[in-house]
PDB file of N, CA and C in Angstrom:
ATOM      1  N   MET A  27    -157.064-222.954 -54.260  1.00  0.00           N
ATOM      2  CA  MET A  27    -156.008-222.486 -55.101  1.00  0.00           C
ATOM      3  C   MET A  27    -156.494-221.269 -55.903  1.00  0.00           C
ATOM      4  N   SER A  28    -155.720-220.187 -55.812  1.00  0.00           N
ATOM      5  CA  SER A  28    -156.123-218.972 -56.521  1.00  0.00           C
ATOM      6  C   SER A  28    -155.553-218.963 -57.940  1.00  0.00           C
ATOM      7  N   ILE A  29    -156.265-218.282 -58.790  1.00  0.00           N
ATOM      8  CA  ILE A  29    -155.843-218.200 -60.190  1.00  0.00           C
ATOM      9  C   ILE A  29    -155.093-216.885 -60.398  1.00  0.00           C
ATOM     10  N   LYS A  30    -153.905-216.974 -60.992  1.00  0.00           N
ATOM     11  CA  LYS A  30    -153.134-215.767 -61.287  1.00  0.00           C
ATOM     12  C   LYS A  30    -153.528-215.266 -62.661  1.00  0.00           C
ATOM     13  N   ARG A  31    -153.810-214.012 -62.734  1.00  0.00           N
ATOM     14  CA  ARG A  31    -154.150-213.416 -64.028  1.00  0.00           C
ATOM     15  C   ARG A  31    -152.971-212.599 -64.533  1.00  0.00           C
ATOM     16  N   LYS A  32    -152.708-212.742 -65.782  1.00  0.00           N
ATOM     17  CA  LYS A  32    -151.634-211.967 -66.392  1.00  0.00           C
ATOM     18  C   LYS A  32    -152.231-210.678 -66.954  1.00  0.00           C
ATOM     19  N   THR A  33    -151.727-209.580 -66.477  1.00  0.00           N
ATOM     20  CA  THR A  33    -152.188-208.285 -66.988  1.00  0.00           C
ATOM     21  C   THR A  33    -150.997-207.508 -67.524  1.00  0.00           C
ATOM     22  N   THR A  34    -151.259-206.722 -68.500  1.00  0.00           N
ATOM     23  CA  THR A  34    -150.189-205.896 -69.053  1.00  0.00           C
ATOM     24  C   THR A  34    -150.324-204.480 -68.511  1.00  0.00           C
ATOM     25  N   ARG A  35    -149.213-203.861 -68.314  1.00  0.00           N
ATOM     26  CA  ARG A  35    -149.215-202.488 -67.826  1.00  0.00           C
ATOM     27  C   ARG A  35    -149.515-201.546 -68.979  1.00  0.00           C
ATOM     28  N   THR A  36    -150.305-200.562 -68.673  1.00  0.00           N
ATOM     29  CA  THR A  36    -150.595-199.567 -69.703  1.00  0.00           C
ATOM     30  C   THR A  36    -149.639-198.394 -69.517  1.00  0.00           C
ATOM     31  N   LYS A  37    -149.176-197.871 -70.641  1.00  0.00           N
ATOM     32  CA  LYS A  37    -148.261-196.741 -70.590  1.00  0.00           C
ATOM     33  C   LYS A  37    -149.033-195.471 -70.326  1.00  0.00           C
ATOM     34  N   LYS A  38    -148.509-194.669 -69.414  1.00  0.00           N
ATOM     35  CA  LYS A  38    -149.127-193.377 -69.167  1.00  0.00           C
ATOM     36  C   LYS A  38    -148.665-192.405 -70.236  1.00  0.00           C
ATOM     37  N   VAL A  39    -149.579-191.705 -70.799  1.00  0.00           N
ATOM     38  CA  VAL A  39    -149.252-190.744 -71.847  1.00  0.00           C
ATOM     39  C   VAL A  39    -149.048-189.382 -71.201  1.00  0.00           C
ATOM     40  N   LYS A  40    -147.867-188.810 -71.434  1.00  0.00           N
ATOM     41  CA  LYS A  40    -147.577-187.490 -70.888  1.00  0.00           C
ATOM     42  C   LYS A  40    -148.098-186.434 -71.856  1.00  0.00           C
ATOM     43  N   GLN A  41    -148.693-185.415 -71.283  1.00  0.00           N
ATOM     44  CA  GLN A  41    -149.162-184.330 -72.126  1.00  0.00           C
ATOM     45  C   GLN A  41    -147.980-183.487 -72.548  1.00  0.00           C
ATOM     46  N   LYS A  42    -147.994-183.084 -73.808  1.00  0.00           N
ATOM     47  CA  LYS A  42    -146.913-182.258 -74.314  1.00  0.00           C
ATOM     48  C   LYS A  42    -147.185-180.808 -73.947  1.00  0.00           C
ATOM     49  N   ILE A  43    -146.159-180.165 -73.415  1.00  0.00           N
ATOM     50  CA  ILE A  43    -146.272-178.760 -73.057  1.00  0.00           C
ATOM     51  C   ILE A  43    -145.902-177.930 -74.277  1.00  0.00           C
ATOM     52  N   LYS A  44    -146.754-176.982 -74.570  1.00  0.00           N
ATOM     53  CA  LYS A  44    -146.512-176.128 -75.718  1.00  0.00           C
ATOM     54  C   LYS A  44    -145.332-175.214 -75.427  1.00  0.00           C
ATOM     55  N   ARG A  45    -144.381-175.167 -76.333  1.00  0.00           N
ATOM     56  CA  ARG A  45    -143.219-174.304 -76.154  1.00  0.00           C
ATOM     57  C   ARG A  45    -143.567-172.891 -76.552  1.00  0.00           C
ATOM     58  N   THR A  46    -143.075-171.965 -75.772  1.00  0.00           N
ATOM     59  CA  THR A  46    -143.274-170.565 -76.101  1.00  0.00           C
ATOM     60  C   THR A  46    -141.967-169.987 -76.611  1.00  0.00           C
ATOM     61  N   SER A  47    -142.074-169.016 -77.439  1.00  0.00           N
ATOM     62  CA  SER A  47    -140.895-168.386 -78.002  1.00  0.00           C
ATOM     63  C   SER A  47    -140.229-167.511 -76.948  1.00  0.00           C
ATOM     64  N   THR A  48    -138.897-167.499 -76.946  1.00  0.00           N
ATOM     65  CA  THR A  48    -138.165-166.648 -76.011  1.00  0.00           C
ATOM     66  C   THR A  48    -137.745-165.344 -76.670  1.00  0.00           C
ATOM     67  N   LYS A  49    -138.185-165.117 -77.899  1.00  0.00           N
ATOM     68  CA  LYS A  49    -137.858-163.866 -78.572  1.00  0.00           C
ATOM     69  C   LYS A  49    -138.690-162.736 -77.981  1.00  0.00           C
ATOM     70  N   ILE A  50    -138.089-161.581 -77.897  1.00  0.00           N
ATOM     71  CA  ILE A  50    -138.778-160.412 -77.368  1.00  0.00           C
ATOM     72  C   ILE A  50    -139.636-159.829 -78.477  1.00  0.00           C
ATOM     73  N   THR A  51    -140.926-159.709 -78.206  1.00  0.00           N
ATOM     74  CA  THR A  51    -141.849-159.220 -79.227  1.00  0.00           C
ATOM     75  C   THR A  51    -141.815-157.701 -79.306  1.00  0.00           C
ATOM     76  N   LYS A  52    -142.400-157.153 -80.348  1.00  0.00           N
ATOM     77  CA  LYS A  52    -142.433-155.706 -80.544  1.00  0.00           C
ATOM     78  C   LYS A  52    -143.233-155.035 -79.431  1.00  0.00           C
ATOM     79  N   ASN A  53    -144.328-155.658 -79.006  1.00  0.00           N
ATOM     80  CA  ASN A  53    -145.135-155.095 -77.918  1.00  0.00           C
ATOM     81  C   ASN A  53    -144.322-154.975 -76.631  1.00  0.00           C
ATOM     82  N   GLN A  54    -143.494-155.974 -76.351  1.00  0.00           N
ATOM     83  CA  GLN A  54    -142.677-155.934 -75.147  1.00  0.00           C
ATOM     84  C   GLN A  54    -141.591-154.870 -75.266  1.00  0.00           C
ATOM     85  N   SER A  55    -140.942-154.801 -76.409  1.00  0.00           N
ATOM     86  CA  SER A  55    -139.869-153.822 -76.559  1.00  0.00           C
ATOM     87  C   SER A  55    -140.408-152.399 -76.580  1.00  0.00           C
ATOM     88  N   ASP A  56    -141.671-152.198 -76.955  1.00  0.00           N
ATOM     89  CA  ASP A  56    -142.276-150.868 -76.917  1.00  0.00           C
ATOM     90  C   ASP A  56    -142.561-150.416 -75.487  1.00  0.00           C
ATOM     91  N   LYS A  57    -142.649-151.369 -74.552  1.00  0.00           N
ATOM     92  CA  LYS A  57    -142.924-151.033 -73.156  1.00  0.00           C
ATOM     93  C   LYS A  57    -141.710-150.430 -72.449  1.00  0.00           C
ATOM     94  N   VAL A  58    -140.518-150.618 -73.028  1.00  0.00           N
ATOM     95  CA  VAL A  58    -139.301-150.101 -72.407  1.00  0.00           C
ATOM     96  C   VAL A  58    -139.298-148.586 -72.518  1.00  0.00           C
ATOM     97  N   GLU A  59    -139.166-147.944 -71.366  1.00  0.00           N
ATOM     98  CA  GLU A  59    -139.156-146.485 -71.337  1.00  0.00           C
ATOM     99  C   GLU A  59    -137.707-146.015 -71.310  1.00  0.00           C
ATOM    100  N   LYS A  60    -137.329-145.174 -72.257  1.00  0.00           N
ATOM    101  CA  LYS A  60    -135.957-144.670 -72.337  1.00  0.00           C
ATOM    102  C   LYS A  60    -135.737-143.615 -71.258  1.00  0.00           C
ATOM    103  N   ARG A  61    -134.680-143.807 -70.484  1.00  0.00           N
ATOM    104  CA  ARG A  61    -134.324-142.833 -69.459  1.00  0.00           C
ATOM    105  C   ARG A  61    -133.375-141.803 -70.052  1.00  0.00           C
ATOM    106  N   VAL A  62    -133.528-140.550 -69.651  1.00  0.00           N
ATOM    107  CA  VAL A  62    -132.660-139.486 -70.158  1.00  0.00           C
ATOM    108  C   VAL A  62    -131.267-139.623 -69.546  1.00  0.00           C
ATOM    109  N   ASN A  63    -131.214-139.758 -68.235  1.00  0.00           N
ATOM    110  CA  ASN A  63    -129.950-139.935 -67.534  1.00  0.00           C
ATOM    111  C   ASN A  63    -129.794-141.418 -67.208  1.00  0.00           C
ATOM    112  N   LYS A  64    -128.776-142.053 -67.750  1.00  0.00           N
ATOM    113  CA  LYS A  64    -128.604-143.503 -67.581  1.00  0.00           C
ATOM    114  C   LYS A  64    -128.233-143.900 -66.158  1.00  0.00           C
ATOM    115  N   SER A  65    -127.759-142.960 -65.357  1.00  0.00           N
ATOM    116  CA  SER A  65    -127.397-143.300 -63.986  1.00  0.00           C
ATOM    117  C   SER A  65    -128.611-143.284 -63.050  1.00  0.00           C
ATOM    118  N   ASP A  66    -129.751-142.766 -63.528  1.00  0.00           N
ATOM    119  CA  ASP A  66    -130.972-142.786 -62.715  1.00  0.00           C
ATOM    120  C   ASP A  66    -131.454-144.219 -62.543  1.00  0.00           C
ATOM    121  N   PRO A  67    -132.001-144.544 -61.377  1.00  0.00           N
ATOM    122  CA  PRO A  67    -132.491-145.910 -61.165  1.00  0.00           C
ATOM    123  C   PRO A  67    -133.805-146.165 -61.905  1.00  0.00           C
ATOM    124  N   PHE A  68    -134.068-147.433 -62.157  1.00  0.00           N
ATOM    125  CA  PHE A  68    -135.362-147.823 -62.717  1.00  0.00           C
ATOM    126  C   PHE A  68    -136.414-147.720 -61.621  1.00  0.00           C
ATOM    127  N   LYS A  69    -137.643-147.453 -62.013  1.00  0.00           N
ATOM    128  CA  LYS A  69    -138.745-147.389 -61.053  1.00  0.00           C
ATOM    129  C   LYS A  69    -139.533-148.695 -61.109  1.00  0.00           C
ATOM    130  N   PRO A  70    -140.223-149.048 -60.037  1.00  0.00           N
ATOM    131  CA  PRO A  70    -141.065-150.246 -60.091  1.00  0.00           C
ATOM    132  C   PRO A  70    -142.107-150.120 -61.199  1.00  0.00           C
ATOM    133  N   GLY A  71    -142.246-151.177 -61.975  1.00  0.00           N
ATOM    134  CA  GLY A  71    -143.166-151.171 -63.103  1.00  0.00           C
ATOM    135  C   GLY A  71    -142.478-150.937 -64.430  1.00  0.00           C
ATOM    136  N   ASP A  72    -141.212-150.488 -64.411  1.00  0.00           N
ATOM    137  CA  ASP A  72    -140.458-150.281 -65.650  1.00  0.00           C
ATOM    138  C   ASP A  72    -140.028-151.629 -66.222  1.00  0.00           C
ATOM    139  N   PHE A  73    -139.827-151.661 -67.519  1.00  0.00           N
ATOM    140  CA  PHE A  73    -139.298-152.841 -68.200  1.00  0.00           C
ATOM    141  C   PHE A  73    -137.878-152.529 -68.638  1.00  0.00           C
ATOM    142  N   CYS A  74    -136.995-153.523 -68.562  1.00  0.00           N
ATOM    143  CA  CYS A  74    -135.614-153.303 -68.972  1.00  0.00           C
ATOM    144  C   CYS A  74    -135.003-154.613 -69.462  1.00  0.00           C
ATOM    145  N   TYR A  75    -133.861-154.476 -70.108  1.00  0.00           N
ATOM    146  CA  TYR A  75    -133.056-155.620 -70.514  1.00  0.00           C
ATOM    147  C   TYR A  75    -132.000-155.830 -69.445  1.00  0.00           C
ATOM    148  N   TYR A  76    -131.611-157.074 -69.215  1.00  0.00           N
ATOM    149  CA  TYR A  76    -130.580-157.365 -68.222  1.00  0.00           C
ATOM    150  C   TYR A  76    -129.737-158.531 -68.691  1.00  0.00           C
ATOM    151  N   ILE A  77    -128.579-158.694 -68.077  1.00  0.00           N
ATOM    152  CA  ILE A  77    -127.682-159.814 -68.381  1.00  0.00           C
ATOM    153  C   ILE A  77    -127.872-160.853 -67.288  1.00  0.00           C
ATOM    154  N   ASP A  78    -128.188-162.092 -67.694  1.00  0.00           N
ATOM    155  CA  ASP A  78    -128.388-163.143 -66.692  1.00  0.00           C
ATOM    156  C   ASP A  78    -127.055-163.796 -66.323  1.00  0.00           C
ATOM    157  N   ALA A  79    -127.100-164.822 -65.520  1.00  0.00           N
ATOM    158  CA  ALA A  79    -125.890-165.489 -65.029  1.00  0.00           C
ATOM    159  C   ALA A  79    -125.097-166.158 -66.153  1.00  0.00           C
ATOM    160  N   ASN A  80    -125.758-166.458 -67.280  1.00  0.00           N
ATOM    161  CA  ASN A  80    -125.091-167.093 -68.420  1.00  0.00           C
ATOM    162  C   ASN A  80    -124.680-166.081 -69.480  1.00  0.00           C
ATOM    163  N   ASN A  81    -124.653-164.794 -69.118  1.00  0.00           N
ATOM    164  CA  ASN A  81    -124.270-163.693 -70.007  1.00  0.00           C
ATOM    165  C   ASN A  81    -125.165-163.582 -71.230  1.00  0.00           C
ATOM    166  N   LYS A  82    -126.433-163.892 -71.066  1.00  0.00           N
ATOM    167  CA  LYS A  82    -127.417-163.719 -72.134  1.00  0.00           C
ATOM    168  C   LYS A  82    -128.288-162.522 -71.802  1.00  0.00           C
ATOM    169  N   ILE A  83    -128.705-161.813 -72.842  1.00  0.00           N
ATOM    170  CA  ILE A  83    -129.545-160.644 -72.646  1.00  0.00           C
ATOM    171  C   ILE A  83    -130.991-161.099 -72.549  1.00  0.00           C
ATOM    172  N   ARG A  84    -131.653-160.726 -71.445  1.00  0.00           N
ATOM    173  CA  ARG A  84    -133.032-161.116 -71.188  1.00  0.00           C
ATOM    174  C   ARG A  84    -133.873-159.871 -70.944  1.00  0.00           C
ATOM    175  N   PHE A  85    -135.179-160.055 -70.823  1.00  0.00           N
ATOM    176  CA  PHE A  85    -136.127-158.963 -70.672  1.00  0.00           C
ATOM    177  C   PHE A  85    -136.909-159.163 -69.385  1.00  0.00           C
ATOM    178  N   ALA A  86    -137.067-158.112 -68.584  1.00  0.00           N
ATOM    179  CA  ALA A  86    -137.731-158.264 -67.287  1.00  0.00           C
ATOM    180  C   ALA A  86    -138.473-156.995 -66.882  1.00  0.00           C
ATOM    181  N   GLU A  87    -139.375-157.177 -65.917  1.00  0.00           N
ATOM    182  CA  GLU A  87    -140.101-156.062 -65.317  1.00  0.00           C
ATOM    183  C   GLU A  87    -139.542-155.827 -63.925  1.00  0.00           C
ATOM    184  N   VAL A  88    -139.254-154.569 -63.607  1.00  0.00           N
ATOM    185  CA  VAL A  88    -138.703-154.211 -62.300  1.00  0.00           C
ATOM    186  C   VAL A  88    -139.845-154.194 -61.282  1.00  0.00           C
ATOM    187  N   ARG A  89    -139.683-154.954 -60.196  1.00  0.00           N
ATOM    188  CA  ARG A  89    -140.699-154.988 -59.139  1.00  0.00           C
ATOM    189  C   ARG A  89    -140.355-154.012 -58.019  1.00  0.00           C
ATOM    190  N   SER A  90    -139.076-153.932 -57.668  1.00  0.00           N
ATOM    191  CA  SER A  90    -138.667-152.986 -56.631  1.00  0.00           C
ATOM    192  C   SER A  90    -137.195-152.634 -56.807  1.00  0.00           C
ATOM    193  N   ALA A  91    -136.833-151.447 -56.340  1.00  0.00           N
ATOM    194  CA  ALA A  91    -135.450-150.971 -56.411  1.00  0.00           C
ATOM    195  C   ALA A  91    -134.927-150.788 -54.993  1.00  0.00           C
ATOM    196  N   HIS A  92    -133.671-151.182 -54.788  1.00  0.00           N
ATOM    197  CA  HIS A  92    -133.052-151.095 -53.471  1.00  0.00           C
ATOM    198  C   HIS A  92    -131.665-150.480 -53.595  1.00  0.00           C
ATOM    199  N   VAL A  93    -131.248-149.798 -52.535  1.00  0.00           N
ATOM    200  CA  VAL A  93    -129.912-149.197 -52.500  1.00  0.00           C
ATOM    201  C   VAL A  93    -129.068-149.976 -51.501  1.00  0.00           C
ATOM    202  N   HIS A  94    -127.859-150.350 -51.940  1.00  0.00           N
ATOM    203  CA  HIS A  94    -126.929-151.046 -51.052  1.00  0.00           C
ATOM    204  C   HIS A  94    -126.442-150.047 -50.007  1.00  0.00           C
ATOM    205  N   GLU A  95    -126.484-150.432 -48.735  1.00  0.00           N
ATOM    206  CA  GLU A  95    -126.174-149.499 -47.649  1.00  0.00           C
ATOM    207  C   GLU A  95    -124.727-149.026 -47.657  1.00  0.00           C
ATOM    208  N   GLU A  96    -123.792-149.923 -47.937  1.00  0.00           N
ATOM    209  CA  GLU A  96    -122.377-149.569 -47.852  1.00  0.00           C
ATOM    210  C   GLU A  96    -121.883-148.829 -49.090  1.00  0.00           C
ATOM    211  N   THR A  97    -122.265-149.298 -50.277  1.00  0.00           N
ATOM    212  CA  THR A  97    -121.715-148.719 -51.507  1.00  0.00           C
ATOM    213  C   THR A  97    -122.639-147.687 -52.148  1.00  0.00           C
ATOM    214  N   GLY A  98    -123.931-147.734 -51.849  1.00  0.00           N
ATOM    215  CA  GLY A  98    -124.875-146.781 -52.438  1.00  0.00           C
ATOM    216  C   GLY A  98    -125.292-147.147 -53.852  1.00  0.00           C
ATOM    217  N   GLU A  99    -124.974-148.372 -54.304  1.00  0.00           N
ATOM    218  CA  GLU A  99    -125.343-148.820 -55.652  1.00  0.00           C
ATOM    219  C   GLU A  99    -126.752-149.401 -55.640  1.00  0.00           C
ATOM    220  N   TYR A 100    -127.372-149.392 -56.810  1.00  0.00           N
ATOM    221  CA  TYR A 100    -128.754-149.868 -56.928  1.00  0.00           C
ATOM    222  C   TYR A 100    -128.802-151.343 -57.301  1.00  0.00           C
ATOM    223  N   PHE A 101    -129.775-152.029 -56.704  1.00  0.00           N
ATOM    224  CA  PHE A 101    -130.103-153.407 -57.043  1.00  0.00           C
ATOM    225  C   PHE A 101    -131.595-153.477 -57.304  1.00  0.00           C
ATOM    226  N   TYR A 102    -132.005-154.383 -58.184  1.00  0.00           N
ATOM    227  CA  TYR A 102    -133.413-154.486 -58.554  1.00  0.00           C
ATOM    228  C   TYR A 102    -133.915-155.905 -58.361  1.00  0.00           C
ATOM    229  N   GLN A 103    -135.144-156.013 -57.848  1.00  0.00           N
ATOM    230  CA  GLN A 103    -135.849-157.293 -57.864  1.00  0.00           C
ATOM    231  C   GLN A 103    -136.731-157.253 -59.099  1.00  0.00           C
ATOM    232  N   MET A 104    -136.609-158.264 -59.954  1.00  0.00           N
ATOM    233  CA  MET A 104    -137.304-158.255 -61.235  1.00  0.00           C
ATOM    234  C   MET A 104    -137.997-159.589 -61.474  1.00  0.00           C
ATOM    235  N   ILE A 105    -138.905-159.568 -62.463  1.00  0.00           N
ATOM    236  CA  ILE A 105    -139.560-160.789 -62.934  1.00  0.00           C
ATOM    237  C   ILE A 105    -139.227-160.948 -64.405  1.00  0.00           C
ATOM    238  N   ASP A 106    -138.594-162.066 -64.735  1.00  0.00           N
ATOM    239  CA  ASP A 106    -138.281-162.367 -66.127  1.00  0.00           C
ATOM    240  C   ASP A 106    -139.588-162.546 -66.893  1.00  0.00           C
ATOM    241  N   GLN A 107    -139.687-161.964 -68.073  1.00  0.00           N
ATOM    242  CA  GLN A 107    -140.945-161.961 -68.821  1.00  0.00           C
ATOM    243  C   GLN A 107    -141.155-163.204 -69.674  1.00  0.00           C
ATOM    244  N   HIS A 108    -140.170-164.095 -69.733  1.00  0.00           N
ATOM    245  CA  HIS A 108    -140.348-165.333 -70.491  1.00  0.00           C
ATOM    246  C   HIS A 108    -140.494-166.535 -69.581  1.00  0.00           C
ATOM    247  N   GLU A 109    -139.670-166.589 -68.542  1.00  0.00           N
ATOM    248  CA  GLU A 109    -139.742-167.719 -67.620  1.00  0.00           C
ATOM    249  C   GLU A 109    -140.571-167.398 -66.382  1.00  0.00           C
ATOM    250  N   PHE A 110    -140.933-166.132 -66.200  1.00  0.00           N
ATOM    251  CA  PHE A 110    -141.734-165.670 -65.069  1.00  0.00           C
ATOM    252  C   PHE A 110    -141.155-166.133 -63.737  1.00  0.00           C
ATOM    253  N   ARG A 111    -139.873-165.888 -63.569  1.00  0.00           N
ATOM    254  CA  ARG A 111    -139.225-166.199 -62.310  1.00  0.00           C
ATOM    255  C   ARG A 111    -138.642-164.922 -61.719  1.00  0.00           C
ATOM    256  N   PHE A 112    -138.519-164.885 -60.417  1.00  0.00           N
ATOM    257  CA  PHE A 112    -137.967-163.728 -59.729  1.00  0.00           C
ATOM    258  C   PHE A 112    -136.451-163.785 -59.771  1.00  0.00           C
ATOM    259  N   LEU A 113    -135.836-162.613 -59.865  1.00  0.00           N
ATOM    260  CA  LEU A 113    -134.387-162.541 -59.864  1.00  0.00           C
ATOM    261  C   LEU A 113    -133.953-161.195 -59.318  1.00  0.00           C
ATOM    262  N   THR A 114    -132.680-161.089 -59.011  1.00  0.00           N
ATOM    263  CA  THR A 114    -132.089-159.846 -58.526  1.00  0.00           C
ATOM    264  C   THR A 114    -130.952-159.488 -59.464  1.00  0.00           C
ATOM    265  N   ALA A 115    -130.863-158.213 -59.847  1.00  0.00           N
ATOM    266  CA  ALA A 115    -129.802-157.779 -60.757  1.00  0.00           C
ATOM    267  C   ALA A 115    -129.230-156.447 -60.287  1.00  0.00           C
ATOM    268  N   HIS A 116    -127.968-156.269 -60.566  1.00  0.00           N
ATOM    269  CA  HIS A 116    -127.266-155.030 -60.242  1.00  0.00           C
ATOM    270  C   HIS A 116    -127.561-153.991 -61.325  1.00  0.00           C
ATOM    271  N   HIS A 117    -127.463-152.719 -60.952  1.00  0.00           N
ATOM    272  CA  HIS A 117    -127.750-151.626 -61.886  1.00  0.00           C
ATOM    273  C   HIS A 117    -126.828-151.664 -63.115  1.00  0.00           C
ATOM    274  N   ASP A 118    -125.581-152.110 -62.939  1.00  0.00           N
ATOM    275  CA  ASP A 118    -124.629-152.178 -64.058  1.00  0.00           C
ATOM    276  C   ASP A 118    -125.034-153.220 -65.097  1.00  0.00           C
ATOM    277  N   HIS A 119    -125.861-154.195 -64.711  1.00  0.00           N
ATOM    278  CA  HIS A 119    -126.263-155.268 -65.621  1.00  0.00           C
ATOM    279  C   HIS A 119    -127.628-155.028 -66.256  1.00  0.00           C
ATOM    280  N   CYS A 120    -128.175-153.829 -66.100  1.00  0.00           N
ATOM    281  CA  CYS A 120    -129.487-153.486 -66.662  1.00  0.00           C
ATOM    282  C   CYS A 120    -129.336-152.312 -67.621  1.00  0.00           C
ATOM    283  N   ALA A 121    -130.204-152.293 -68.661  1.00  0.00           N
ATOM    284  CA  ALA A 121    -130.144-151.201 -69.632  1.00  0.00           C
ATOM    285  C   ALA A 121    -131.479-151.053 -70.343  1.00  0.00           C
ATOM    286  N   ASP A 122    -131.633-149.915 -71.048  1.00  0.00           N
ATOM    287  CA  ASP A 122    -132.843-149.643 -71.814  1.00  0.00           C
ATOM    288  C   ASP A 122    -132.833-150.325 -73.177  1.00  0.00           C
ATOM    289  N   ASP A 123    -131.642-150.560 -73.728  1.00  0.00           N
ATOM    290  CA  ASP A 123    -131.487-151.151 -75.059  1.00  0.00           C
ATOM    291  C   ASP A 123    -130.653-152.417 -74.984  1.00  0.00           C
ATOM    292  N   LYS A 124    -130.862-153.283 -75.956  1.00  0.00           N
ATOM    293  CA  LYS A 124    -130.008-154.463 -76.081  1.00  0.00           C
ATOM    294  C   LYS A 124    -128.597-154.038 -76.456  1.00  0.00           C
ATOM    295  N   ALA A 125    -128.510-153.003 -77.307  1.00  0.00           N
ATOM    296  CA  ALA A 125    -127.218-152.559 -77.825  1.00  0.00           C
ATOM    297  C   ALA A 125    -126.289-152.094 -76.705  1.00  0.00           C
ATOM    298  N   GLU A 126    -126.847-151.541 -75.633  1.00  0.00           N
ATOM    299  CA  GLU A 126    -126.021-151.076 -74.515  1.00  0.00           C
ATOM    300  C   GLU A 126    -125.360-152.238 -73.777  1.00  0.00           C
ATOM    301  N   LEU A 127    -125.975-153.412 -73.825  1.00  0.00           N
ATOM    302  CA  LEU A 127    -125.451-154.567 -73.098  1.00  0.00           C
ATOM    303  C   LEU A 127    -124.550-155.459 -73.946  1.00  0.00           C
ATOM    304  N   LYS A 128    -124.429-155.171 -75.236  1.00  0.00           N
ATOM    305  CA  LYS A 128    -123.571-155.986 -76.105  1.00  0.00           C
ATOM    306  C   LYS A 128    -122.127-155.880 -75.651  1.00  0.00           C
ATOM    307  N   GLY A 129    -121.473-157.006 -75.503  1.00  0.00           N
ATOM    308  CA  GLY A 129    -120.063-157.029 -75.133  1.00  0.00           C
ATOM    309  C   GLY A 129    -119.819-156.971 -73.636  1.00  0.00           C
ATOM    310  N   ILE A 130    -120.828-156.724 -72.824  1.00  0.00           N
ATOM    311  CA  ILE A 130    -120.655-156.677 -71.374  1.00  0.00           C
ATOM    312  C   ILE A 130    -120.846-158.088 -70.822  1.00  0.00           C
ATOM    313  N   LYS A 131    -119.942-158.486 -69.932  1.00  0.00           N
ATOM    314  CA  LYS A 131    -120.044-159.808 -69.316  1.00  0.00           C
ATOM    315  C   LYS A 131    -120.135-159.657 -67.812  1.00  0.00           C
ATOM    316  N   ARG A 132    -120.884-160.558 -67.203  1.00  0.00           N
ATOM    317  CA  ARG A 132    -120.947-160.608 -65.738  1.00  0.00           C
ATOM    318  C   ARG A 132    -119.726-161.303 -65.204  1.00  0.00           C
ATOM    319  N   LYS A 133    -119.274-160.871 -64.063  1.00  0.00           N
ATOM    320  CA  LYS A 133    -118.094-161.511 -63.460  1.00  0.00           C
ATOM    321  C   LYS A 133    -118.505-162.628 -62.548  1.00  0.00           C
TER     322      LYS A 133
END
């Protein structure tokens, strides 16, 4: 006859992930290069503000610029500087200043 032992389960402790601020710092905003002609495309390596899918203004680095074959409009592949995720944005949704994007909504 075997003896049953009663054991208690130990709770696993989850490590807390440190939250980072999503505010754009002065160092990041100083990296934005002002373009003279606003219709000129961003170059790879430039930093800009963009409107995300939730109509919030975010900050990103442009990785590459592409031209749409049919319409000739610019699209950018970017990396968000807070969440570090890749995204694609249209030229109309990108700007040098936050103020330029105020009141603009994505459709």
